[in-house]
Coordinates of C-alpha atoms in Angstrom, one line a residue:
M8 CA 0.1 0.1 0.0
A9 CA 1.1 3.4 -1.2
L10 CA 1.0 5.6 2.4
T11 CA 2.0 9.7 1.9
I12 CA 2.5 11.8 5.1
W13 CA 1.9 15.6 4.5
H14 CA 4.3 16.3 7.6
N15 CA 5.0 19.5 9.7
P16 CA 7.2 18.9 11.8
N17 CA 6.5 21.2 14.5
C18 CA 3.5 20.0 14.9
S19 CA 2.2 18.3 17.6
T20 CA -0.6 15.9 16.1
S21 CA 1.6 15.2 12.8
R22 CA 4.1 14.0 15.3
K23 CA 2.0 11.7 17.0
V24 CA -0.3 10.6 13.5
L25 CA 3.1 9.5 12.0
G26 CA 4.8 7.6 15.6
W27 CA 1.7 5.9 15.1
L28 CA 2.2 4.9 11.3
K29 CA 5.7 3.2 12.5
D30 CA 4.7 1.8 15.8
K31 CA 2.3 0.4 13.4
G32 CA 5.7 -1.0 11.0
L33 CA 4.6 1.5 8.4
K34 CA 7.7 3.1 6.6
P35 CA 5.2 6.5 4.6
T36 CA 6.4 8.8 2.6
I37 CA 7.0 11.7 3.8
V38 CA 6.9 15.0 2.3
E39 CA 7.1 17.9 5.1
Y40 CA 4.7 20.4 2.5
L41 CA 6.4 23.7 4.1
K42 CA 9.6 23.1 2.5
T43 CA 8.0 21.0 -0.6
P44 CA 4.8 23.1 -1.2
P45 CA 2.0 21.1 -3.4
S46 CA 0.9 22.0 -6.9
V47 CA -2.4 23.4 -7.3
A48 CA -2.7 20.0 -9.2
E49 CA -1.8 17.9 -7.0
L50 CA -3.8 20.3 -4.1
K51 CA -6.6 19.2 -6.1
R52 CA -6.2 15.1 -7.1
V53 CA -5.3 14.9 -2.4
L54 CA -8.9 17.4 -2.3
A55 CA -10.6 14.1 -5.1
A56 CA -9.8 11.2 -2.6
M57 CA -10.4 13.2 0.9
K58 CA -14.0 14.3 -1.4
A59 CA -13.5 17.5 0.4
K60 CA -13.0 20.8 -1.4
P61 CA -9.9 24.0 -0.5
H62 CA -12.1 25.7 2.6
D63 CA -11.5 22.0 4.8
I64 CA -8.4 21.8 4.3
L65 CA -7.8 25.8 5.2
R66 CA -5.6 25.9 8.4
R67 CA -7.9 28.9 10.1
K68 CA -5.2 30.3 12.6
G69 CA -1.7 32.4 12.4
D70 CA -0.4 35.4 9.6
A71 CA -1.0 33.9 6.7
Y72 CA -4.5 32.9 7.8
E73 CA -5.1 36.7 9.3
A74 CA -3.6 37.9 5.9
L75 CA -6.5 36.2 3.5
G76 CA -9.1 38.7 4.8
D77 CA -12.2 36.9 4.4
A78 CA -11.0 33.2 3.6
D79 CA -14.5 32.5 2.8
K80 CA -15.4 34.5 -0.1
L81 CA -12.1 33.4 -1.8
S82 CA -13.1 31.0 -4.6
G83 CA -11.8 27.2 -4.2
D84 CA -9.2 28.2 -6.7
A85 CA -7.9 30.8 -5.7
L86 CA -7.6 29.7 -2.2
L87 CA -5.7 26.9 -3.8
K88 CA -3.3 28.7 -5.1
K89 CA -3.1 30.7 -2.1
M90 CA -2.3 27.4 -0.3
V91 CA 0.9 27.0 -3.2
E92 CA 1.8 30.1 -2.1
A93 CA 1.9 29.3 1.5
P94 CA 2.0 26.4 2.8
V95 CA 1.3 27.4 6.0
L96 CA -2.2 27.7 4.8
I97 CA -2.3 23.7 4.8
E98 CA -3.8 22.4 8.1
R99 CA -1.9 19.1 9.0
P100 CA -1.2 16.2 8.3
I101 CA -3.4 14.8 5.9
V102 CA -2.4 11.5 5.3
I103 CA -2.7 9.8 1.8
T104 CA -3.0 6.3 0.5
D105 CA -4.2 3.5 -2.9
K106 CA -7.5 3.7 -0.6
A107 CA -8.5 7.4 0.0
A108 CA -6.7 11.1 2.3
V109 CA -7.5 12.3 5.1
L110 CA -6.9 15.8 7.1
C111 CA -6.5 13.8 10.7
R112 CA -8.5 16.0 13.4
P113 CA -9.0 14.8 15.4
P114 CA -5.2 12.7 14.7
E115 CA -7.3 9.1 15.1
K116 CA -9.3 9.8 11.6
V117 CA -6.4 8.7 10.1
W118 CA -7.3 4.9 11.0
D119 CA -10.1 5.7 8.8
V120 CA -7.3 4.7 5.8
V121 CA -4.8 2.5 6.8

């Protein structure tokens, strides 16, 4: 099974999910998305696997979010472009498998896809 985690090592939830995966003997591909942001096309692919919209994975904390103004008024495509420019706007962690993808908030959601 292909297994990828969009990970931020500074996030306790992301570290917890990664630790759980490793404890199960799984070896996920770790993408530090803040260093290697996904493209708009990749975001769309993952959102389709999640059956979600861009606003569903928007991190609603921090300076980058505040700089958006009223994020709910942005179109999905506009928000995706902002996420590529400022990947800190992507909530984490996101775990992606052959089966589906899930935003692990709460962290136990990881078990929905692995």
